[in-house]
Amino acid sequence: MKRGQRVRFGIAALAILLSSLAGATGLSARQTEALQRKRAQVQAALEHAVRVAGHPAVIVILEDDPIATYRGTRRGLAATSLAAAPDTRIGGKLDLTSARSRAYAAYLQRQQDLFLAKVREQIPEAVVHFRYTLLLNGLALTLPAEKLDLLAAFPEVVEIFPIVEIFPESRARALSAALPLDTSHALMGAEDLWQAVGGRENAGAGIMIGIVDTGVDFDHPMLQDATLTPPPGFPRANTGENLANGKVIVAKVFQSIIDQQARLDPRFRTAQDLTGHGTHAASCAAGAILDLTAFPGARPVVISGVAPKAFLGSYRVCAPRCGLDSLLAGMEEAVRDGMDVINLSLGAPANALLDRAANNAVAAGVIVVAAAGNDGPPPSEMQNAAGGTIRSPANAQRVIAVGATTNAHQGAAASALGRVRVEEPAPPPELAEVLGFRGLNGATPFPETPIVAHLVDVDLVDNGIADGGGLACEPLPAGSLAGAIALIQRGQCLFAEKNRNAAAAGALAVIFYNSEAGGDTLLSPGLSGAPLPALFLSRTAGLALKAFVTTNAQAGRPTRIALGPLDLPDEMIVTLPIAPDHLADFSSRGPASTFAIKPDVVAPGLSSYAAVQDDDPRGEARFPLPPGVERDVQDPLYDPSGFAFRNGTSFAAPRVAGVAALLKQLHPNWTPDEIRSAILTTARRPPQLEARRVMDRGSGIVDMRALARVLTTVDSPTHSFGAIRVRRTVTRTKTFTVKNHSSQLVTYRLALTMTHTDPAITATLNKTTFQVRPGGTGQFTLTLRIAPTVAPGTREWEGFISIRDDGTTIPEQLYIPFWVRTVR
């Protein structure tokens, strides 16, 4: 995708126009500031907006509030937002059929019509593609670049945003491992919450989950359920082909401006998933219970989504490419269709408009779950202004942003794996045979017959080199690995560079093992044409080999190993045990662009065994694509069995969407914010996550055991004090409201812990115990004081508040983390 070039003529013209307007009409300081803001937005649009037939594509936001947030400020038009008019809710969501909602929607339509009449008169080349009234009040359109200044000068225009391309948050490249659904449920404690709603056979009944993605494969057996009857008014579609069924009750497609004028094959305008990403996400959230023993090529397990009896709504917004305009249209439609939960497994670098729409969907009574992103820890080219790598809409405050953790095992086809056998001396049992993942795209294929040679730990030959530590990021002594297989730790430089340095030192092959940060996760290292075949091992296996080699070297004995393929058919699926509940190294980290604590929670997502499309291995490329478009379409998620391993926060998020659906089923009167609170405050933190920053793992791993019993929520389940420049003593306070959803009087006990601190920072609570009546609320206040003697530089500090009630409404504790960044 090419970004629009900067059009300086438009900027200059806008500057002249705005300055003349200010001088001619005597605009107020506030109006002048608004015009200057629009000037900056025009420049951003010219720089970043996609171009359609040479014209920039933008979204203009108009002066009236959208239906979701309108508070009754127009004479004769009653408020429509749930915040201002709680009686407008139906089933906990904004009632769009109410008289007040319909009246205000008609008003917005008229105002947009009047605005468009003016636009068409003065900018006849403008083409409108989408109109928004529910989550935003605006239009998506294209127009000549030199007319953007004129558009910005319309008094009805409040803001202008560039339309950019959006990408699904899967990570199919470079990783081949997996997270089977049959074990991820156990890691989250699903059985307890299933039992609370009547068992897995009833889990999710009556709840609707919207999957705003690449569509779904409506014929897939995980996305069908003959026992379900669609609610009244469903199934729904917006094309001539109604692919919806009793399980997937909405089949709609929204094609972006990016593709509407690209002369694409008309077969792309379908609700059917051509790539497999949306199919995988949908099956993670609410796939039907399915025994795979009868499916050739599939693992012989029984799997399901987290909420297998929930209905699904499919909103294909990548057709084939995903644009901000089509994503917003799909989100609005999901809210209009009455979805209880919306899952967004796609994202963009921090995008204020996308975050606003997601927050407004929550304001309309819908639970919104979003993938945090796959950009890993900073530094990253995707870093936001606050220094995090969280993507939008996961940046949105009221959205549940989900990072990814490891499963108890990973899996892949035998053709993607290799093994190490210690030939001599006799190894301990755990080293008799070690399996790992083959390197990808090397100059030399992985050996079909084993390479038998001495194993040399690079750490024993690079002590005099700058990087040390067995990393092989610098040239190694000549001949130091002659005729040997090199053992090299991951980290600090690319696998290809390590491989080339080992080859230059005479090695025959390379065994990589994971870094401390990567732990026992497995991946297929990209070799980018490097000369030696390679295998990647977990950290535990690598360290065991390292210790064995060191012991032998100290005794003057070489360690002889055989490196080769598995003696299994290439297509056979093999699983490898790994340590569960570790943070996936690719999972995006906080803070959010607003300095909020993100991600909110983490869930299994370092790969995912679930449904994929089985129609065509070419994915989107099954239909002819114009030049330049093929590089923008998604890699296919395909397997002839209809099931495959994939990785990414894309597939952690829908699991949490399924959890939210179950909690909505269990507590139908709870608001989206209360459900978010319960999910965050009950999350668990095993030691390996407890040691992580809150901006890495949020509140922890979703704990469905605790969710089955919790009856207390907090209005702010996390709190960021933001970034504070310290010149003198600074005091900040935050008041929390606790709600008792039970029928009992509850006594709450509070405790505060600072986990990363400085003597110059103190945090205190105004009380340590309080009581709340049944159905009532209580409050407490956190005070943070920062003295000017706080450590210099830019530092981050964090702590948490624990709420307990001896098991009355809280299974163990509610955990409320807080965070602050100091600048001195």
Coordinates of C-alpha atoms in Angstrom, one line a residue, residues 114-583:
L114 CA -27.6 19.1 4.0
F115 CA -23.9 18.9 4.5
L116 CA -23.4 16.7 1.5
A117 CA -25.5 19.0 -0.7
K118 CA -23.0 21.8 0.1
V119 CA -20.0 19.5 -0.5
R120 CA -21.3 18.3 -3.9
E121 CA -21.9 21.9 -4.9
Q122 CA -18.4 23.1 -4.0
I123 CA -16.4 19.8 -4.4
P124 CA -18.3 17.8 -7.1
E125 CA -15.4 15.3 -7.3
A126 CA -16.1 14.1 -3.7
V127 CA -17.4 10.5 -3.5
V128 CA -19.0 9.3 -0.3
H129 CA -18.5 5.6 0.6
F130 CA -19.8 5.2 4.1
R131 CA -22.0 7.2 6.5
Y132 CA -21.8 6.8 10.2
T133 CA -24.4 7.9 12.8
L134 CA -24.3 5.3 15.6
L135 CA -20.8 5.2 17.0
L136 CA -19.6 8.3 15.1
N137 CA -21.3 11.1 13.3
G138 CA -19.3 11.3 10.0
L139 CA -18.7 10.2 6.5
A140 CA -16.0 8.3 4.7
L141 CA -15.2 9.9 1.3
T142 CA -12.5 10.6 -1.3
L143 CA -11.8 13.9 -2.9
P144 CA -9.0 15.7 -4.7
A145 CA -6.0 16.5 -2.5
E146 CA -6.2 20.2 -3.4
K147 CA -9.8 20.3 -2.1
L148 CA -9.1 19.0 1.4
D149 CA -8.5 22.5 2.6
L150 CA -11.9 23.5 1.4
L151 CA -13.5 20.5 3.1
A152 CA -11.8 21.4 6.4
A153 CA -13.2 24.9 6.2
F154 CA -16.8 23.8 6.3
P155 CA -18.2 24.9 9.7
E156 CA -20.0 21.5 10.1
V157 CA -16.6 19.7 10.0
V158 CA -15.1 19.2 13.4
E159 CA -12.3 16.7 12.6
I160 CA -10.7 15.0 9.7
F161 CA -8.9 11.6 9.9
P162 CA -7.0 9.7 7.2
I163 CA -8.3 6.3 6.2
V164 CA -5.5 3.8 6.7
E165 CA -5.2 0.1 6.2
I166 CA -5.8 -2.2 9.1
F167 CA -4.3 -5.6 9.7
P168 CA -5.4 -8.8 11.5
E169 CA -3.4 -9.5 14.6
S170 CA -2.4 -13.1 13.7
R171 CA 1.2 -14.2 13.5
A172 CA 1.3 -17.0 10.9
R173 CA 4.8 -16.0 9.7
A174 CA 7.9 -17.3 11.4
L175 CA 6.0 -19.4 13.8
S176 CA 4.5 -22.8 13.2
A177 CA 3.5 -23.9 16.7
A178 CA 0.1 -24.2 18.2
L179 CA -2.3 -23.9 21.1
P180 CA -5.0 -26.6 21.0
L181 CA -8.4 -25.6 22.3
D182 CA -8.6 -28.9 24.2
T183 CA -6.0 -27.7 26.6
S184 CA -6.4 -23.9 26.6
H185 CA -9.8 -24.3 28.2
A186 CA -8.2 -26.1 31.2
L187 CA -5.6 -23.4 31.6
M188 CA -8.3 -20.8 31.9
G189 CA -10.4 -22.9 34.3
A190 CA -13.4 -23.1 31.8
E191 CA -15.1 -26.0 33.5
D192 CA -16.2 -24.0 36.5
L193 CA -17.8 -21.2 34.5
W194 CA -19.4 -23.7 32.2
Q195 CA -21.0 -25.4 35.1
A196 CA -22.2 -22.1 36.5
V197 CA -24.2 -21.6 33.2
G198 CA -25.5 -25.1 33.0
G199 CA -22.6 -27.0 31.5
R200 CA -20.6 -26.8 28.3
E201 CA -23.7 -27.9 26.3
N202 CA -25.5 -24.7 27.4
A203 CA -22.5 -22.4 27.5
G204 CA -23.3 -19.1 25.7
A205 CA -26.9 -19.9 25.0
G206 CA -28.8 -16.8 23.8
I207 CA -25.7 -14.6 23.7
M208 CA -24.6 -13.1 20.3
I209 CA -20.9 -12.5 19.6
G210 CA -20.0 -10.3 16.6
I211 CA -16.8 -11.3 14.8
V212 CA -15.6 -8.2 12.9
D213 CA -12.9 -9.7 10.8
T214 CA -12.3 -11.4 7.4
G215 CA -15.6 -13.2 7.5
V216 CA -16.2 -16.8 8.4
D217 CA -16.4 -20.1 6.6
F218 CA -20.2 -20.7 6.9
D219 CA -19.8 -24.3 5.8
H220 CA -17.3 -25.2 8.5
P221 CA -18.7 -27.8 10.9
M222 CA -17.5 -25.8 13.9
L223 CA -19.6 -22.9 12.7
Q224 CA -22.8 -24.9 12.4
D225 CA -25.3 -26.2 15.0
A226 CA -28.6 -27.8 14.0
T227 CA -29.8 -27.5 17.6
L228 CA -29.9 -23.7 17.6
T229 CA -32.8 -21.6 16.4
P230 CA -31.9 -18.0 15.4
P231 CA -33.6 -15.2 17.3
P232 CA -36.5 -13.3 15.7
G233 CA -35.3 -11.2 12.8
F234 CA -32.4 -13.4 12.1
P235 CA -30.5 -14.6 10.0
R236 CA -29.4 -11.3 8.3
A237 CA -27.3 -10.5 5.3
N238 CA -26.5 -7.5 3.2
T239 CA -25.7 -9.2 -0.1
G240 CA -27.8 -11.4 -2.5
E241 CA -26.1 -14.5 -1.1
N242 CA -27.4 -15.2 2.4
L243 CA -24.9 -17.6 3.8
A244 CA -26.0 -17.3 7.4
N245 CA -27.2 -20.4 9.3
G246 CA -28.6 -21.3 12.7
K247 CA -25.2 -20.8 14.3
V248 CA -23.8 -17.8 12.4
I249 CA -26.9 -15.6 12.2
V250 CA -25.3 -12.6 10.4
A251 CA -23.5 -12.7 7.1
K252 CA -22.5 -9.2 6.1
V253 CA -19.6 -7.7 4.1
F254 CA -18.2 -4.1 4.1
Q255 CA -15.7 -3.4 1.4
S256 CA -13.2 -0.6 2.1
I257 CA -12.7 2.5 -0.1
I258 CA -9.3 0.9 -0.7
D259 CA -11.0 -1.9 -2.8
Q260 CA -14.2 -0.3 -4.0
Q261 CA -12.5 1.4 -6.9
A262 CA -9.6 -1.1 -7.4
R263 CA -11.4 -3.0 -10.2
L264 CA -11.4 -6.1 -8.1
D265 CA -13.0 -9.4 -9.2
P266 CA -16.6 -9.0 -8.0
R267 CA -16.3 -12.4 -6.2
F268 CA -14.4 -10.6 -3.5
R269 CA -17.6 -8.9 -2.4
T270 CA -18.8 -11.9 -0.4
A271 CA -19.4 -12.6 3.3
Q272 CA -17.5 -15.8 3.0
D273 CA -14.0 -16.0 4.6
L274 CA -11.5 -16.5 1.8
T275 CA -8.4 -16.4 4.1
G276 CA -9.4 -18.2 7.3
H277 CA -8.5 -15.6 9.9
G278 CA -12.0 -14.8 10.9
T279 CA -13.0 -18.5 10.8
H280 CA -10.2 -19.2 13.3
A281 CA -11.2 -16.3 15.6
A282 CA -14.9 -17.3 15.5
S283 CA -14.2 -20.9 16.4
C284 CA -12.1 -19.8 19.4
A285 CA -14.9 -17.7 20.7
A286 CA -17.9 -19.9 20.1
G287 CA -17.1 -22.8 17.9
A288 CA -19.5 -25.8 18.3
I289 CA -18.5 -28.9 20.3
L290 CA -16.8 -31.2 17.8
D291 CA -15.1 -34.6 17.9
L292 CA -12.3 -34.5 15.4
T293 CA -11.5 -38.2 15.4
A294 CA -13.5 -38.6 12.2
F295 CA -11.7 -35.7 10.4
P296 CA -8.7 -36.9 8.3
G297 CA -5.5 -35.0 9.1
A298 CA -7.0 -33.4 12.2
R299 CA -5.8 -34.1 15.8
P300 CA -7.9 -36.8 17.5
V301 CA -9.4 -34.5 20.1
V302 CA -12.8 -33.0 21.1
I303 CA -12.7 -29.2 20.8
S304 CA -15.1 -26.3 21.1
G305 CA -15.0 -22.6 21.5
V306 CA -15.2 -21.0 24.9
A307 CA -19.0 -20.3 24.5
P308 CA -20.0 -23.1 22.1
K309 CA -23.8 -22.4 22.2
A310 CA -23.5 -18.7 21.5
F311 CA -24.7 -17.3 18.2
L312 CA -22.2 -15.6 16.0
G313 CA -22.5 -12.6 13.7
S314 CA -20.0 -12.3 10.9
Y315 CA -19.0 -8.9 9.6
R316 CA -16.4 -9.2 6.8
V317 CA -14.5 -5.9 6.8
C318 CA -11.4 -7.2 5.0
A319 CA -12.7 -7.8 1.4
P320 CA -9.9 -8.5 0.7
R321 CA -8.1 -5.5 2.3
C322 CA -9.1 -4.0 5.6
G323 CA -9.6 -0.3 5.8
L324 CA -10.4 2.0 8.8
D325 CA -13.6 2.9 6.9
S326 CA -14.9 -0.6 6.5
L327 CA -13.9 -1.6 10.1
L328 CA -15.9 1.3 11.5
A329 CA -18.8 0.4 9.3
G330 CA -18.7 -3.3 10.5
M331 CA -18.5 -2.2 14.1
E332 CA -21.5 0.1 13.7
E333 CA -23.5 -2.7 12.1
A334 CA -22.6 -5.2 14.8
V335 CA -24.0 -2.8 17.4
R336 CA -27.1 -2.2 15.2
D337 CA -27.7 -5.9 15.0
G338 CA -27.7 -6.2 18.8
M339 CA -24.5 -8.2 19.3
D340 CA -23.8 -8.6 23.0
V341 CA -20.0 -8.9 22.5
I342 CA -17.8 -7.7 19.7
N343 CA -14.4 -9.2 19.0
L344 CA -11.8 -7.2 17.1
S345 CA -8.8 -9.3 16.2
L346 CA -7.3 -6.6 14.0
G347 CA -5.7 -3.3 14.6
A348 CA -3.7 -0.3 13.6
P349 CA -1.0 1.9 15.2
A350 CA -2.6 4.2 17.8
N351 CA -5.7 5.6 16.1
A352 CA -7.9 8.0 18.1
L353 CA -10.9 7.6 15.8
L354 CA -10.9 3.8 16.1
D355 CA -10.5 4.0 19.9
R356 CA -13.4 6.5 20.1
A357 CA -15.7 4.2 18.1
A358 CA -14.8 1.2 20.3
N359 CA -15.5 3.2 23.5
N360 CA -18.8 4.4 22.1
A361 CA -19.8 0.8 21.3
V362 CA -19.3 0.1 25.0
A363 CA -21.3 3.2 25.8
A364 CA -24.1 1.6 23.8
G365 CA -24.1 -1.4 26.1
V366 CA -21.9 -3.8 24.1
I367 CA -18.8 -5.6 25.5
V368 CA -15.8 -5.0 23.2
V369 CA -12.7 -7.2 23.2
A370 CA -9.6 -6.4 21.1
A371 CA -6.3 -8.1 20.3
A372 CA -3.4 -6.1 21.9
G373 CA -1.2 -6.6 18.9
N374 CA 1.9 -8.7 17.9
D375 CA 4.6 -6.1 18.0
G376 CA 6.3 -7.4 21.2
P377 CA 8.1 -5.1 23.6
P378 CA 9.5 -1.7 22.8
P379 CA 11.6 -0.5 21.1
S380 CA 9.5 -1.1 18.0
E381 CA 8.7 0.8 14.8
M382 CA 5.1 0.5 16.0
Q383 CA 5.7 2.3 19.3
N384 CA 3.0 4.8 20.3
A385 CA 3.6 8.2 21.8
A386 CA 3.7 6.8 25.4
G387 CA 6.3 4.2 24.4
G388 CA 4.1 1.1 24.2
T389 CA 3.3 -1.1 21.3
I390 CA -0.4 -1.6 21.9
R391 CA -2.5 -1.3 18.8
S392 CA -5.9 0.4 18.4
P393 CA -8.7 -0.3 19.2
A394 CA -7.0 -2.1 22.1
N395 CA -5.8 1.3 23.2
A396 CA -9.4 2.3 24.0
Q397 CA -10.0 2.7 27.8
R398 CA -13.3 0.7 28.0
V399 CA -12.2 -2.1 25.7
I400 CA -10.9 -5.4 27.0
A401 CA -7.4 -5.5 25.5
V402 CA -5.9 -9.0 25.4
G403 CA -2.3 -10.1 25.2
A404 CA -1.1 -13.7 24.6
T405 CA 0.4 -16.4 26.8
T406 CA 1.8 -19.9 26.2
N407 CA -0.1 -23.2 26.3
A408 CA 1.1 -26.4 28.0
H409 CA 2.3 -27.7 24.6
Q410 CA 2.9 -26.6 21.1
G411 CA 2.3 -28.6 18.0
A412 CA 3.2 -28.9 14.3
A413 CA 3.5 -31.3 11.4
A414 CA 6.4 -33.6 11.6
S415 CA 7.9 -32.0 8.5
A416 CA 8.4 -28.7 10.5
L417 CA 10.3 -30.5 13.3
G418 CA 13.7 -32.1 13.9
R419 CA 15.3 -33.9 16.7
V420 CA 18.6 -34.1 18.6
R421 CA 19.9 -37.4 19.9
V422 CA 22.9 -37.6 22.2
E423 CA 25.1 -40.4 20.9
E424 CA 27.9 -40.3 23.5
P425 CA 28.5 -40.1 26.4
A426 CA 25.3 -41.6 27.8
P427 CA 22.9 -38.7 28.4
P428 CA 20.4 -38.2 31.2
P429 CA 16.8 -39.4 30.3
E430 CA 15.6 -35.9 29.4
L431 CA 18.3 -35.6 26.7
A432 CA 17.9 -39.0 25.1
E433 CA 15.8 -37.3 22.4
V434 CA 14.9 -33.6 22.2
L435 CA 12.5 -32.2 19.6
G436 CA 12.6 -28.7 18.1
F437 CA 11.5 -26.6 15.2
R438 CA 13.4 -26.4 11.9
G439 CA 14.8 -23.1 10.6
L440 CA 13.0 -21.6 7.7
N441 CA 14.3 -20.3 4.4
G442 CA 17.9 -21.3 4.8
A443 CA 20.3 -21.9 1.9
T444 CA 20.7 -25.6 2.9
P445 CA 17.7 -27.8 3.4
F446 CA 17.3 -29.6 6.8
P447 CA 19.1 -32.9 6.5
E448 CA 17.1 -35.9 5.5
T449 CA 19.7 -38.2 7.1
P450 CA 21.2 -37.2 10.5
I451 CA 24.3 -35.1 10.8
V452 CA 26.5 -36.7 13.4
A453 CA 29.1 -34.4 15.0
H454 CA 30.4 -32.9 18.2
L455 CA 28.2 -30.3 19.9
V456 CA 30.1 -27.2 20.9
D457 CA 28.6 -24.5 23.2
V458 CA 29.4 -21.1 21.6
D459 CA 29.6 -19.7 25.1
L460 CA 32.8 -21.7 25.6
V461 CA 34.5 -20.1 22.5
D462 CA 33.3 -16.5 22.5
N463 CA 34.3 -15.3 26.0
G464 CA 36.7 -12.8 24.6
I465 CA 34.1 -11.4 22.2
A466 CA 32.0 -8.3 23.0
D467 CA 28.6 -9.9 23.1
G468 CA 29.7 -13.1 25.0
G469 CA 27.0 -15.2 26.5
G470 CA 26.9 -17.7 23.7
L471 CA 25.0 -15.3 21.4
A472 CA 27.3 -15.5 18.3
C473 CA 26.4 -12.0 17.2
E474 CA 30.1 -11.2 16.5
P475 CA 32.5 -13.2 14.3
L476 CA 33.9 -16.2 16.2
P477 CA 37.5 -17.4 16.3
A478 CA 38.5 -19.0 13.0
G479 CA 38.2 -22.8 13.1
S480 CA 36.7 -22.7 16.6
L481 CA 33.6 -24.7 15.4
A482 CA 35.3 -26.8 12.7
G483 CA 33.3 -29.9 12.0
A484 CA 31.0 -29.3 14.9
I485 CA 27.3 -28.4 15.5
A486 CA 27.1 -25.0 17.3
L487 CA 24.8 -24.5 20.4
I488 CA 23.7 -20.8 20.3
Q489 CA 21.4 -18.8 22.6
R490 CA 18.7 -16.6 21.0
G491 CA 19.0 -12.9 21.4
Q492 CA 20.6 -9.6 20.5
C493 CA 20.8 -10.2 16.8
L494 CA 19.1 -12.1 14.0
F495 CA 19.1 -15.8 13.6
A496 CA 20.6 -15.4 10.2
E497 CA 23.6 -13.4 11.5
K498 CA 24.3 -16.1 14.2
N499 CA 24.1 -18.8 11.6
R500 CA 26.6 -17.0 9.3
N501 CA 29.0 -16.4 12.1
A502 CA 28.9 -20.1 13.0
A503 CA 29.4 -21.1 9.4
A504 CA 32.4 -18.8 9.2
A505 CA 33.9 -20.6 12.2
G506 CA 33.5 -24.0 10.5
A507 CA 30.2 -25.3 11.9
L508 CA 28.2 -27.9 10.1
A509 CA 24.8 -27.0 11.6
V510 CA 23.3 -24.8 14.4
I511 CA 21.1 -25.6 17.4
F512 CA 19.4 -22.4 18.8
Y513 CA 17.8 -22.4 22.2
N514 CA 15.4 -19.7 23.5
S515 CA 16.4 -16.7 25.6
E516 CA 15.4 -16.1 29.1
A517 CA 12.6 -13.7 27.9
G518 CA 11.4 -16.3 25.4
G519 CA 11.4 -19.1 27.9
D520 CA 10.1 -22.5 26.7
T521 CA 8.1 -21.2 23.7
L522 CA 9.1 -22.6 20.4
L523 CA 9.3 -21.0 17.0
S524 CA 10.7 -21.7 13.5
P525 CA 13.7 -19.3 13.2
G526 CA 13.9 -17.4 10.0
L527 CA 17.3 -17.9 8.3
S528 CA 17.0 -15.5 5.4
G529 CA 19.3 -17.6 3.2
A530 CA 21.9 -18.3 5.8
P531 CA 24.1 -21.3 5.0
L532 CA 23.6 -23.9 7.8
P533 CA 20.6 -26.0 8.6
A534 CA 19.2 -25.1 12.1
L535 CA 16.9 -26.4 14.8
F536 CA 15.3 -24.3 17.6
L537 CA 14.8 -25.7 21.1
S538 CA 13.0 -24.5 24.2
R539 CA 15.1 -22.8 26.9
T540 CA 14.8 -25.7 29.3
A541 CA 16.1 -28.2 26.7
G542 CA 18.8 -25.8 25.6
L543 CA 20.1 -25.2 29.1
A544 CA 20.1 -28.9 29.8
L545 CA 22.2 -29.5 26.7
K546 CA 24.5 -26.6 27.7
A547 CA 25.0 -28.1 31.2
F548 CA 25.7 -31.5 29.7
V549 CA 28.2 -30.2 27.2
T550 CA 30.0 -28.1 29.9
T551 CA 30.3 -31.1 32.3
N552 CA 31.8 -33.2 29.5
A553 CA 34.2 -30.4 28.4
Q554 CA 35.4 -30.0 32.0
A555 CA 36.1 -33.8 32.0
G556 CA 37.9 -33.6 28.7
R557 CA 35.1 -35.5 26.9
P558 CA 33.4 -34.3 23.6
T559 CA 29.6 -34.5 23.3
R560 CA 28.6 -36.4 20.2
I561 CA 25.1 -35.8 18.9
A562 CA 22.9 -36.7 15.8
L563 CA 20.8 -33.9 14.3
G564 CA 18.1 -35.0 11.9
P565 CA 14.4 -35.4 11.0
L566 CA 11.7 -37.3 12.8
D567 CA 10.9 -40.9 11.7
L568 CA 7.3 -40.0 11.1
P569 CA 5.1 -39.2 8.1
D570 CA 5.5 -35.5 7.2
E571 CA 1.8 -34.7 7.6
M572 CA 1.5 -36.3 11.1
I573 CA 0.8 -33.7 13.9
V574 CA 3.2 -33.8 16.8
T575 CA 2.9 -31.9 20.1
L576 CA 5.8 -30.8 22.2
P577 CA 5.4 -30.0 25.9
I578 CA 6.3 -26.5 27.0
A579 CA 5.8 -24.5 30.2
P580 CA 2.3 -22.8 30.2
D581 CA 1.3 -19.4 31.3
H582 CA 4.4 -17.5 30.1
L583 CA 4.0 -14.3 28.2

